[in-house]
Tab-separated table of C-alpha atoms in Angstrom:
chain	number	residue	atom	x	y	z
A	1	UNK	CA	0.000	0.000	0.000
A	2	UNK	CA	1.562	3.343	-1.004
A	3	UNK	CA	1.641	6.404	1.218
A	4	UNK	CA	-1.094	8.252	-0.652
A	5	UNK	CA	-3.532	5.368	-0.345
A	6	UNK	CA	-2.888	5.363	3.396
A	7	UNK	CA	-3.667	9.081	3.475
A	8	UNK	CA	-6.897	8.484	1.550
A	9	UNK	CA	-8.001	5.843	4.031
A	10	UNK	CA	-7.121	7.924	7.090
A	11	UNK	CA	-8.685	11.104	5.784
A	12	UNK	CA	-11.368	12.697	7.892
A	13	UNK	CA	-15.021	13.051	6.945
A	14	UNK	CA	-15.786	14.958	3.735
A	15	UNK	CA	-15.989	18.725	4.072
A	16	UNK	CA	-19.127	20.397	2.817
A	17	UNK	CA	-18.719	23.497	0.675
A	18	UNK	CA	-19.667	26.822	2.267
A	19	UNK	CA	-22.972	27.055	0.450
A	20	UNK	CA	-24.010	23.607	1.682
A	21	UNK	CA	-22.869	23.711	5.299
A	22	UNK	CA	-26.283	24.776	6.593
A	23	UNK	CA	-28.252	22.433	4.396
A	24	UNK	CA	-29.433	18.922	5.086
A	25	UNK	CA	-27.739	15.858	3.618
A	26	UNK	CA	-28.390	15.674	-0.127
A	27	UNK	CA	-30.214	12.323	-0.057
A	28	UNK	CA	-32.683	13.612	2.566
A	29	UNK	CA	-33.672	16.510	0.298
A	30	UNK	CA	-34.315	14.459	-2.811
A	31	UNK	CA	-38.027	14.162	-3.431
A	32	UNK	CA	-37.513	11.583	-6.136
A	33	UNK	CA	-37.409	8.269	-4.287
A	34	UNK	CA	-35.588	6.609	-7.169
A	35	UNK	CA	-32.826	9.182	-7.008
A	36	UNK	CA	-32.647	8.879	-3.232
A	37	UNK	CA	-32.168	5.121	-3.647
A	38	UNK	CA	-29.416	5.693	-6.203
A	39	UNK	CA	-27.620	8.122	-3.882
A	40	UNK	CA	-27.807	5.608	-1.057
A	41	UNK	CA	-26.370	2.910	-3.319
A	42	UNK	CA	-23.573	5.243	-4.452
A	43	UNK	CA	-22.477	5.546	-0.848
A	44	UNK	CA	-21.821	1.788	-0.720
A	45	UNK	CA	-19.229	1.968	-3.518
A	46	UNK	CA	-15.651	2.188	-2.254
A	47	UNK	CA	-12.558	3.756	-3.811
A	48	UNK	CA	-11.237	0.227	-4.322
A	49	UNK	CA	-14.396	-0.590	-6.320
A	50	UNK	CA	-13.838	2.513	-8.444
A	51	UNK	CA	-10.198	1.643	-9.134
A	52	UNK	CA	-10.754	-2.035	-9.931
A	53	UNK	CA	-10.417	-3.102	-13.548
A	54	UNK	CA	-13.623	-5.119	-13.468
A	55	UNK	CA	-17.006	-4.047	-12.182
A	56	UNK	CA	-17.731	-4.991	-8.583
A	57	UNK	CA	-21.256	-6.012	-7.698
A	58	UNK	CA	-21.717	-2.672	-5.938
A	59	UNK	CA	-20.739	-0.731	-9.065
A	60	UNK	CA	-22.828	-3.007	-11.268
A	61	UNK	CA	-25.866	-2.473	-9.055
A	62	UNK	CA	-25.508	1.327	-9.104
A	63	UNK	CA	-24.947	1.446	-12.874
A	64	UNK	CA	-28.083	-0.651	-13.409
A	65	UNK	CA	-30.099	1.694	-11.199
A	66	UNK	CA	-28.744	4.700	-13.072
A	67	UNK	CA	-29.573	3.197	-16.467
A	68	UNK	CA	-33.118	2.364	-15.354
A	69	UNK	CA	-33.633	5.835	-13.912
A	70	UNK	CA	-32.324	7.723	-16.953
A	71	UNK	CA	-35.190	6.726	-19.246
A	72	UNK	CA	-35.838	10.267	-20.530
A	73	UNK	CA	-33.592	13.144	-21.484
A	74	UNK	CA	-34.772	15.176	-18.504
A	75	UNK	CA	-34.024	12.355	-16.074
A	76	UNK	CA	-30.591	11.810	-17.610
A	77	UNK	CA	-29.792	15.498	-17.082
A	78	UNK	CA	-30.967	15.244	-13.475
A	79	UNK	CA	-28.824	12.160	-12.964
A	80	UNK	CA	-25.742	13.996	-14.257
A	81	UNK	CA	-26.510	17.078	-12.154
A	82	UNK	CA	-26.896	15.034	-8.975
A	83	UNK	CA	-23.825	12.843	-9.564
A	84	UNK	CA	-21.681	15.828	-10.545
A	85	UNK	CA	-22.714	17.913	-7.544
A	86	UNK	CA	-22.171	15.023	-5.153
A	87	UNK	CA	-18.671	14.571	-6.589
A	88	UNK	CA	-17.546	18.192	-6.298
A	89	UNK	CA	-19.106	18.620	-2.860
A	90	UNK	CA	-17.383	15.493	-1.514
A	91	UNK	CA	-13.822	15.083	-2.764
A	92	UNK	CA	-13.709	11.563	-1.332
A	93	UNK	CA	-16.586	10.562	-3.624
A	94	UNK	CA	-15.161	12.147	-6.783
A	95	UNK	CA	-13.266	9.027	-7.879
A	96	UNK	CA	-16.439	6.939	-7.540
A	97	UNK	CA	-18.481	9.588	-9.354
A	98	UNK	CA	-15.991	9.657	-12.214
A	99	UNK	CA	-16.031	5.871	-12.565
A	100	UNK	CA	-19.833	5.842	-12.662
A	101	UNK	CA	-19.828	8.549	-15.341
A	102	UNK	CA	-17.252	6.542	-17.272
A	103	UNK	CA	-19.399	3.425	-17.196
A	104	UNK	CA	-22.424	5.461	-18.333
A	105	UNK	CA	-20.527	7.652	-20.803
A	106	UNK	CA	-22.274	6.398	-23.952
A	107	UNK	CA	-25.762	6.418	-22.432
A	108	UNK	CA	-28.070	8.522	-24.610
A	109	UNK	CA	-31.796	9.242	-24.361
A	110	UNK	CA	-33.905	11.653	-26.425
A	111	UNK	CA	-30.751	13.089	-27.972
A	112	UNK	CA	-29.203	13.799	-24.556
A	113	UNK	CA	-25.771	12.206	-24.105
A	114	UNK	CA	-24.405	11.640	-20.628
A	115	UNK	CA	-20.797	12.326	-21.642
A	116	UNK	CA	-21.771	15.627	-23.255
A	117	UNK	CA	-23.723	16.704	-20.182
A	118	UNK	CA	-20.773	15.915	-17.915
A	119	UNK	CA	-18.339	17.787	-20.172
A	120	UNK	CA	-20.643	20.813	-20.241
A	121	UNK	CA	-20.660	20.983	-16.446
A	122	UNK	CA	-16.881	20.574	-16.327
A	123	UNK	CA	-16.491	23.412	-18.808
A	124	UNK	CA	-18.736	25.693	-16.749
A	125	UNK	CA	-16.676	25.149	-13.589
A	126	UNK	CA	-13.386	25.308	-15.489
A	127	UNK	CA	-14.228	28.797	-16.758
A	128	UNK	CA	-14.617	30.035	-13.176
A	129	UNK	CA	-11.815	27.975	-11.626
A	130	UNK	CA	-9.934	30.991	-10.258
A	131	UNK	CA	-12.971	32.433	-8.479
A	132	UNK	CA	-14.020	28.976	-7.284
A	133	UNK	CA	-10.549	28.377	-5.868
A	134	UNK	CA	-10.648	31.711	-4.063
A	135	UNK	CA	-14.195	31.440	-2.733
A	136	UNK	CA	-14.584	27.755	-1.829
A	137	UNK	CA	-11.425	25.702	-1.550
A	138	UNK	CA	-13.235	22.496	-0.623
A	139	UNK	CA	-15.432	22.529	-3.729
A	140	UNK	CA	-12.430	23.449	-5.874
A	141	UNK	CA	-10.559	20.392	-4.589
A	142	UNK	CA	-13.591	18.285	-5.472
A	143	UNK	CA	-13.676	19.795	-8.960
A	144	UNK	CA	-9.950	19.172	-9.510
A	145	UNK	CA	-10.303	15.571	-8.374
A	146	UNK	CA	-13.361	14.930	-10.540
A	147	UNK	CA	-11.789	16.521	-13.625
A	148	UNK	CA	-8.597	14.489	-13.281
A	149	UNK	CA	-10.439	11.258	-12.544
A	150	UNK	CA	-12.718	11.791	-15.562
A	151	UNK	CA	-9.642	12.354	-17.716
A	152	UNK	CA	-8.491	8.937	-16.557
A	153	UNK	CA	-11.730	7.131	-17.457
A	154	UNK	CA	-13.317	8.968	-20.396
A	155	UNK	CA	-11.783	7.456	-23.523
A	156	UNK	CA	-12.622	7.661	-27.217
A	157	UNK	CA	-11.490	4.676	-29.263
A	158	UNK	CA	-9.349	3.585	-26.344
A	159	UNK	CA	-7.516	6.921	-26.090
A	160	UNK	CA	-7.930	9.654	-23.444
A	161	UNK	CA	-9.863	12.732	-24.480
A	162	UNK	CA	-7.267	15.165	-25.815
A	163	UNK	CA	-9.697	18.040	-25.260
A	164	UNK	CA	-9.225	17.537	-21.499
A	165	UNK	CA	-5.407	17.609	-21.506
A	166	UNK	CA	-5.128	21.411	-21.476
A	167	UNK	CA	-7.847	21.946	-18.855
A	168	UNK	CA	-6.257	19.353	-16.558
A	169	UNK	CA	-2.864	21.065	-16.776
A	170	UNK	CA	-4.423	24.510	-16.289
A	171	UNK	CA	-6.398	23.354	-13.272
A	172	UNK	CA	-3.418	21.681	-11.594
A	173	UNK	CA	-1.390	24.868	-12.131
A	174	UNK	CA	-4.222	26.862	-10.555
A	175	UNK	CA	-4.245	24.449	-7.628
A	176	UNK	CA	-0.615	25.353	-6.904
A	177	UNK	CA	-1.035	29.092	-7.520
A	178	UNK	CA	-1.699	30.115	-3.923
A	179	UNK	CA	0.925	32.219	-2.184
A	180	UNK	CA	0.928	29.639	0.576
A	181	UNK	CA	-0.027	26.252	-0.854
A	182	UNK	CA	-1.913	24.133	1.688
A	183	UNK	CA	-1.301	20.512	2.569
A	184	UNK	CA	-4.660	19.604	1.029
A	185	UNK	CA	-3.747	21.299	-2.256
A	186	UNK	CA	-0.376	19.550	-2.445
A	187	UNK	CA	-1.939	16.218	-1.522
A	188	UNK	CA	-4.628	16.592	-4.200
A	189	UNK	CA	-2.100	17.557	-6.885
A	190	UNK	CA	0.396	14.808	-6.105
A	191	UNK	CA	-2.294	12.142	-5.838
A	192	UNK	CA	-3.662	13.064	-9.257
A	193	UNK	CA	-0.192	13.120	-10.790
A	194	UNK	CA	0.382	9.648	-9.402
A	195	UNK	CA	-2.786	8.449	-11.152
A	196	UNK	CA	-2.624	10.289	-14.490
A	197	UNK	CA	0.848	11.846	-14.693
A	198	UNK	CA	2.168	9.363	-17.215
A	199	UNK	CA	-0.808	9.822	-19.546
A	200	UNK	CA	-0.645	13.602	-19.225
A	201	UNK	CA	3.053	13.668	-20.034
A	202	UNK	CA	2.577	11.389	-23.033
A	203	UNK	CA	0.058	13.867	-24.424
A	204	UNK	CA	2.039	17.053	-23.707
A	205	UNK	CA	5.539	16.625	-22.283
A	206	UNK	CA	6.417	20.343	-22.393
A	207	UNK	CA	3.501	21.252	-20.154
A	208	UNK	CA	4.485	18.483	-17.755
A	209	UNK	CA	7.945	20.046	-17.487
A	210	UNK	CA	6.320	23.363	-16.609
A	211	UNK	CA	3.993	21.764	-14.070
A	212	UNK	CA	6.773	19.797	-12.377
A	213	UNK	CA	8.793	23.016	-12.183
A	214	UNK	CA	5.865	24.575	-10.332
A	215	UNK	CA	5.658	21.535	-8.047
A	216	UNK	CA	9.367	21.837	-7.184
A	217	UNK	CA	8.973	25.570	-6.556
A	218	UNK	CA	6.287	24.782	-3.992
A	219	UNK	CA	8.766	22.613	-2.097
A	220	UNK	CA	11.056	25.641	-1.746
A	221	UNK	CA	8.327	27.919	-0.396
A	222	UNK	CA	9.143	29.190	3.090
A	223	UNK	CA	5.614	28.441	4.291
A	224	UNK	CA	5.422	24.944	2.788
A	225	UNK	CA	5.052	22.372	5.562
A	226	UNK	CA	7.394	19.367	5.991
A	227	UNK	CA	4.379	17.167	5.228
A	228	UNK	CA	3.804	18.879	1.869
A	229	UNK	CA	7.536	18.804	1.065
A	230	UNK	CA	7.595	15.060	1.645
A	231	UNK	CA	4.656	14.557	-0.730
A	232	UNK	CA	6.372	16.728	-3.333
A	233	UNK	CA	9.716	14.946	-3.111
A	234	UNK	CA	8.004	11.587	-3.562
A	235	UNK	CA	6.132	12.684	-6.697
A	236	UNK	CA	9.308	14.305	-8.089
A	237	UNK	CA	11.037	10.942	-7.709
A	238	UNK	CA	8.101	9.191	-9.396
A	239	UNK	CA	8.360	11.596	-12.316
A	240	UNK	CA	12.118	11.029	-12.581
A	241	UNK	CA	11.407	7.291	-12.552
A	242	UNK	CA	9.098	7.558	-15.583
A	243	UNK	CA	6.025	7.393	-13.289
A	244	UNK	CA	6.853	3.780	-12.456
A	245	UNK	CA	6.428	2.678	-8.815
A	246	UNK	CA	9.428	3.508	-6.655
A	247	UNK	CA	11.587	0.725	-5.183
A	248	UNK	CA	9.990	-0.789	-2.105
A	249	UNK	CA	12.562	0.612	0.327
A	250	UNK	CA	12.100	4.138	-1.051
A	251	UNK	CA	8.310	3.848	-0.975
A	252	UNK	CA	8.436	2.564	2.605
A	253	UNK	CA	10.672	5.489	3.582
A	254	UNK	CA	8.128	8.015	2.299
A	255	UNK	CA	5.239	6.136	3.908
A	256	UNK	CA	6.905	6.031	7.316
A	257	UNK	CA	7.968	9.680	7.064
A	258	UNK	CA	4.445	10.803	6.160
A	259	UNK	CA	2.962	8.754	8.997
A	260	UNK	CA	5.398	10.356	11.431
A	261	UNK	CA	4.594	13.857	10.176
A	262	UNK	CA	0.861	13.168	10.403
A	263	UNK	CA	1.217	11.970	13.999
A	264	UNK	CA	3.017	15.198	14.900
A	265	UNK	CA	0.175	17.406	13.671
């Protein structure tokens, strides 16, 4: 188990965005009982289910419910809206949300295509990424995670969507643009680079050089914490190693160091 997976599993409860902190849980507000049932089923899907190559029974069950629900164009749009919002409002769910959207990508009803609806919502948030980052950091982290995870699962003819390469790079650069980059921002960036860094670099190596330069600059920041520096040094080594897993002794060193730093918080 690598250090980032350990951090994922020890993370605290999801943080609600500012505009949702005074609202009830999303599933309790949904008048549509079918949608409420889908939301409840989504909560049973784990990150391991989302990362597995084959569909788990939990994923299969949710996908079937989603397909049955989305029997009209209007319902398909509502399904996308609900899944998208749940993903950006809960960063821990974003990987699951992306996998579900990937499995449903070609679903089309009444001329409404799920993939197109998802991309439209991504584009809307991408256009306001700077203001979103400034006004609601938690939602921005959810957006970054969802965008990167969707880049990893939305393929056309077996290839990643090239139209998402630029937005992913731009968004990761925005994530590291703060004067004082937080631990959460560094963790989000390095985790996504671990997942999709190789594919990103294969599609635009010059932009990866620029991004990794920004990552290294963050390590030199006077306000960057030892925890964030450790995360950065590990991902820099992964990049230098062609994104291949690090030797076991090196990986164990980073894991133990991160655990020690977390215990000192």
